[in-house]
Amino acid sequence: MNYEALATQVLEGYELTDEEALAILNSPDEDLLQVLHAAYKIRRHYFGNKVKLNMIINTKSGLCPENCGYCSQSIISKAPVEKYAMMKQEEIVAGAERAASLNVGTYCIVASGRGPVNKEIDIVVDSVKSIKEKHPEMTICACLGILKPEQAEKLKEAGVDRYNHNINTSANHHENITTSHTYDDRVKTVERAKEAGISPCSGVIVGMRETKEDVISMARSLRVLDADSIPVNFLNAIDGTPLAGTKELNPRYCLKVLSLFRFINPSKEIRVSGGREVNLGTLQPLSLYPANSIFLGDYLTTEGQPGEQDKKMLEDLGFEIDLEPLKREQPQL
């Protein structure tokens, strides 16, 4: 396959066939640099050598009634994670100050649970208003679970720029991962964010015993959802969760997955996310040829690479931190 010619077609509006998508995932390892070069051609067209930095604050940990098989915070998890109720406004605002000091462009306010109660929404609303007063240029992303329409409206009015709710896996594989909510529940929350005028963020977790066809389906579903930001997580199987011991990934396959997501969602922010340190290892720098965004610091219940190391990685690559504020577009209804 001529991957670079395929990239040129994508830049002209072409959509990959399932056969072409599968060929990228199945490409021999000796073709890996060609695949990455082609994905980078698309990435460079839209984003140049800029990388967006994101930082998470876990404002509510554990205490979740859902049965997601990958998650250490779920009700069925036996993992020893810290459990606490919603943080106070002062703590959330302090996290934003730390993010600003590190040149982080997107601050992600995350809370465990099926969905937020109104008291939790009020804390987030007050926190966002306070953050925006001091840092109007900072992109605020909220990730609070399944949203009601009126809650989405409140978040929008407060100044929330983006809402994250991952589809996590394909519609076909979803029931193998969780049964306490449906795939459609997740899609509806993304749509509610869009309807409220909030930029949609939705991504996946790769390595949960899905097929390659499932991976292709995920990438296509996010194209249909028109997600502006797509975090691609690679399973970090945590002891005490149903998926503990699952080890399906290697660094080369992870890079092919990121490249596929760039081919199918050419103009979108693609963020190499949770599990990159574990699954990409020494090949982490190569992930930023297809992806244009990373998390800085720790994740929800697992540690990330030290921020200084991430910034040195960007410097060595010759990439620069993207400090541009989120461009607000009219929602596509």
GROMACS .gro file of C-alpha atoms in nm, residues 110-326:
model
  217
  110VAL     CA    1  -1.336   1.505   3.602
  111ALA     CA    2  -1.570   1.335   3.850
  112SER     CA    3  -1.656   0.968   3.889
  113GLY     CA    4  -2.015   0.842   3.888
  114ARG     CA    5  -2.299   0.774   3.650
  115GLY     CA    6  -2.380   1.142   3.629
  116PRO     CA    7  -2.365   1.457   3.842
  117VAL     CA    8  -2.626   1.563   4.097
  118ASN     CA    9  -2.722   1.930   4.086
  119LYS     CA   10  -2.505   2.015   4.388
  120GLU     CA   11  -2.200   1.885   4.202
  121ILE     CA   12  -2.296   2.082   3.891
  122ASP     CA   13  -2.318   2.395   4.107
  123ILE     CA   14  -1.965   2.338   4.242
  124VAL     CA   15  -1.830   2.298   3.889
  125VAL     CA   16  -2.022   2.604   3.767
  126ASP     CA   17  -1.886   2.825   4.046
  127SER     CA   18  -1.533   2.688   3.994
  128VAL     CA   19  -1.540   2.751   3.619
  129LYS     CA   20  -1.666   3.106   3.662
  130SER     CA   21  -1.379   3.176   3.904
  131ILE     CA   22  -1.119   3.019   3.674
  132LYS     CA   23  -1.245   3.206   3.369
  133GLU     CA   24  -1.225   3.540   3.551
  134LYS     CA   25  -0.850   3.498   3.591
  135HIS     CA   26  -0.771   3.278   3.290
  136PRO     CA   27  -1.024   3.357   3.015
  137GLU     CA   28  -0.796   3.198   2.755
  138MET     CA   29  -0.787   2.858   2.930
  139THR     CA   30  -1.002   2.587   2.775
  140ILE     CA   31  -1.217   2.419   3.042
  141CYS     CA   32  -1.330   2.064   2.978
  142ALA     CA   33  -1.577   1.893   3.209
  143CYS     CA   34  -1.618   1.516   3.235
  144LEU     CA   35  -1.895   1.435   3.480
  145GLY     CA   36  -2.076   1.138   3.330
  146ILE     CA   37  -2.421   1.122   3.173
  147LEU     CA   38  -2.570   1.471   3.145
  148LYS     CA   39  -2.926   1.602   3.155
  149PRO     CA   40  -3.005   1.876   2.900
  150GLU     CA   41  -3.051   2.144   3.167
  151GLN     CA   42  -2.716   2.050   3.323
  152ALA     CA   43  -2.543   2.093   2.988
  153GLU     CA   44  -2.700   2.438   2.956
  154LYS     CA   45  -2.574   2.539   3.302
  155LEU     CA   46  -2.220   2.428   3.217
  156LYS     CA   47  -2.228   2.621   2.892
  157GLU     CA   48  -2.349   2.938   3.064
  158ALA     CA   49  -2.071   2.907   3.323
  159GLY     CA   50  -1.805   2.903   3.054
  160VAL     CA   51  -1.732   2.532   3.004
  161ASP     CA   52  -1.578   2.506   2.658
  162ARG     CA   53  -1.569   2.132   2.611
  163TYR     CA   54  -1.743   1.824   2.749
  164ASN     CA   55  -1.583   1.481   2.750
  165HIS     CA   56  -1.778   1.159   2.746
  166ASN     CA   57  -1.593   0.871   2.583
  167ILE     CA   58  -1.768   0.607   2.376
  168ASN     CA   59  -1.478   0.387   2.504
  169THR     CA   60  -1.536   0.101   2.263
  170SER     CA   61  -1.749   0.000   1.966
  171ALA     CA   62  -2.126  -0.039   1.982
  172ASN     CA   63  -2.076  -0.409   1.909
  173HIS     CA   64  -1.831  -0.464   2.196
  174HIS     CA   65  -1.992  -0.235   2.453
  175GLU     CA   66  -2.190  -0.499   2.645
  176ASN     CA   67  -1.870  -0.698   2.696
  177ILE     CA   68  -1.727  -0.401   2.889
  178THR     CA   69  -2.027  -0.267   3.083
  179THR     CA   70  -2.398  -0.339   3.121
  180SER     CA   71  -2.500  -0.066   3.367
  181HIS     CA   72  -2.549   0.183   3.083
  182THR     CA   73  -2.576   0.153   2.707
  183TYR     CA   74  -2.362   0.270   2.419
  184ASP     CA   75  -2.652   0.496   2.320
  185ASP     CA   76  -2.646   0.657   2.668
  186ARG     CA   77  -2.292   0.770   2.594
  187VAL     CA   78  -2.373   0.897   2.246
  188LYS     CA   79  -2.673   1.092   2.375
  189THR     CA   80  -2.457   1.275   2.630
  190VAL     CA   81  -2.214   1.382   2.357
  191GLU     CA   82  -2.510   1.503   2.151
  192ARG     CA   83  -2.650   1.696   2.450
  193ALA     CA   84  -2.320   1.878   2.489
  194LYS     CA   85  -2.327   1.970   2.120
  195GLU     CA   86  -2.686   2.091   2.144
  196ALA     CA   87  -2.587   2.320   2.432
  197GLY     CA   88  -2.310   2.468   2.217
  198ILE     CA   89  -2.025   2.292   2.400
  199SER     CA   90  -1.740   2.145   2.198
  200PRO     CA   91  -1.769   1.763   2.209
  201CYS     CA   92  -1.478   1.548   2.328
  202SER     CA   93  -1.512   1.173   2.300
  203GLY     CA   94  -1.257   0.897   2.275
  204VAL     CA   95  -1.176   0.531   2.321
  205ILE     CA   96  -0.980   0.273   2.519
  206VAL     CA   97  -0.789   0.030   2.299
  207GLY     CA   98  -0.675  -0.309   2.423
  208MET     CA   99  -0.996  -0.431   2.590
  209ARG     CA  100  -1.016  -0.757   2.393
  210GLU     CA  101  -1.185  -0.587   2.099
  211THR     CA  102  -1.124  -0.684   1.735
  212LYS     CA  103  -0.947  -0.467   1.482
  213GLU     CA  104  -1.284  -0.421   1.314
  214ASP     CA  105  -1.407  -0.277   1.645
  215VAL     CA  106  -1.118  -0.027   1.643
  216ILE     CA  107  -1.216   0.084   1.293
  217SER     CA  108  -1.579   0.114   1.404
  218MET     CA  109  -1.474   0.336   1.697
  219ALA     CA  110  -1.282   0.573   1.471
  220ARG     CA  111  -1.571   0.594   1.227
  221SER     CA  112  -1.828   0.649   1.504
  222LEU     CA  113  -1.630   0.946   1.633
  223ARG     CA  114  -1.619   1.088   1.282
  224VAL     CA  115  -1.999   1.062   1.265
  225LEU     CA  116  -2.029   1.218   1.613
  226ASP     CA  117  -1.805   1.500   1.489
  227ALA     CA  118  -1.603   1.494   1.811
  228ASP     CA  119  -1.365   1.791   1.811
  229SER     CA  120  -1.121   1.619   2.047
  230ILE     CA  121  -1.050   1.246   2.051
  231PRO     CA  122  -0.852   1.099   2.342
  232VAL     CA  123  -0.707   0.760   2.251
  233ASN     CA  124  -0.635   0.561   2.566
  234PHE     CA  125  -0.446   0.232   2.573
  235LEU     CA  126  -0.560  -0.007   2.845
  236ASN     CA  127  -0.351   0.002   3.159
  237ALA     CA  128  -0.499  -0.313   3.310
  238ILE     CA  129  -0.531  -0.251   3.684
  239ASP     CA  130  -0.526  -0.534   3.936
  240GLY     CA  131  -0.866  -0.575   4.094
  241THR     CA  132  -1.062  -0.493   3.778
  242PRO     CA  133  -1.224  -0.754   3.548
  243LEU     CA  134  -0.972  -0.673   3.274
  244ALA     CA  135  -0.671  -0.726   3.501
  245GLY     CA  136  -0.399  -0.924   3.329
  246THR     CA  137  -0.509  -0.824   2.978
  247LYS     CA  138  -0.195  -0.762   2.771
  248GLU     CA  139  -0.288  -0.738   2.404
  249LEU     CA  140  -0.089  -0.432   2.299
  250ASN     CA  141   0.260  -0.354   2.181
  251PRO     CA  142   0.406  -0.010   2.101
  252ARG     CA  143   0.405  -0.063   1.725
  253TYR     CA  144   0.037  -0.155   1.713
  254CYS     CA  145  -0.050   0.146   1.931
  255LEU     CA  146   0.123   0.374   1.679
  256LYS     CA  147  -0.073   0.213   1.396
  257VAL     CA  148  -0.397   0.276   1.589
  258LEU     CA  149  -0.311   0.644   1.636
  259SER     CA  150  -0.227   0.670   1.266
  260LEU     CA  151  -0.560   0.512   1.173
  261PHE     CA  152  -0.748   0.763   1.389
  262ARG     CA  153  -0.563   1.044   1.210
  263PHE     CA  154  -0.654   0.900   0.869
  264ILE     CA  155  -1.023   0.870   0.962
  265ASN     CA  156  -1.051   1.194   1.163
  266PRO     CA  157  -0.795   1.408   0.978
  267SER     CA  158  -0.880   1.756   1.112
  268LYS     CA  159  -0.956   1.664   1.474
  269GLU     CA  160  -0.748   1.695   1.788
  270ILE     CA  161  -0.618   1.346   1.859
  271ARG     CA  162  -0.479   1.305   2.208
  272VAL     CA  163  -0.254   1.019   2.309
  273SER     CA  164  -0.390   0.958   2.657
  274GLY     CA  165  -0.403   0.712   2.945
  275GLY     CA  166  -0.172   0.412   2.924
  276ARG     CA  167   0.074   0.573   2.683
  277GLU     CA  168   0.363   0.537   2.927
  278VAL     CA  169   0.289   0.167   2.984
  279ASN     CA  170   0.202   0.068   2.627
  280LEU     CA  171   0.421   0.294   2.412
  281GLY     CA  172   0.725   0.288   2.635
  282THR     CA  173   1.036   0.420   2.463
  283LEU     CA  174   0.836   0.485   2.144
  284GLN     CA  175   0.624   0.756   2.311
  285PRO     CA  176   0.779   1.041   2.106
  286LEU     CA  177   0.666   0.876   1.781
  287SER     CA  178   0.303   0.900   1.897
  288LEU     CA  179   0.310   1.276   1.835
  289TYR     CA  180   0.353   1.230   1.461
  290PRO     CA  181  -0.011   1.116   1.425
  291ALA     CA  182  -0.141   1.275   1.750
  292ASN     CA  183  -0.127   1.646   1.834
  293SER     CA  184  -0.226   1.646   2.200
  294ILE     CA  185  -0.117   1.483   2.527
  295PHE     CA  186  -0.203   1.482   2.896
  296LEU     CA  187   0.056   1.636   3.124
  297GLY     CA  188   0.093   1.479   3.467
  298ASP     CA  189  -0.114   1.204   3.625
  299TYR     CA  190  -0.442   1.049   3.513
  300LEU     CA  191  -0.740   0.961   3.731
  301THR     CA  192  -0.599   0.677   3.943
  302THR     CA  193  -0.269   0.605   3.764
  303GLU     CA  194   0.053   0.802   3.742
  304GLY     CA  195   0.169   0.968   3.423
  305GLN     CA  196   0.515   1.058   3.303
  306PRO     CA  197   0.672   1.354   3.488
  307GLY     CA  198   0.578   1.682   3.321
  308GLU     CA  199   0.942   1.787   3.283
  309GLN     CA  200   1.007   1.469   3.087
  310ASP     CA  201   0.709   1.537   2.858
  311LYS     CA  202   0.829   1.890   2.788
  312LYS     CA  203   1.181   1.763   2.715
  313MET     CA  204   1.026   1.512   2.476
  314LEU     CA  205   0.851   1.795   2.289
  315GLU     CA  206   1.170   1.998   2.281
  316ASP     CA  207   1.371   1.706   2.143
  317LEU     CA  208   1.107   1.651   1.874
  318GLY     CA  209   1.125   2.015   1.771
  319PHE     CA  210   0.755   2.057   1.849
  320GLU     CA  211   0.603   2.358   2.025
  321ILE     CA  212   0.328   2.394   2.284
  322ASP     CA  213   0.001   2.513   2.132
  323LEU     CA  214  -0.128   2.799   2.347
  324GLU     CA  215  -0.411   2.906   2.116
  325PRO     CA  216  -0.751   2.918   2.290
  326LEU     CA  217  -1.023   2.684   2.172
   0.00000   0.00000   0.00000
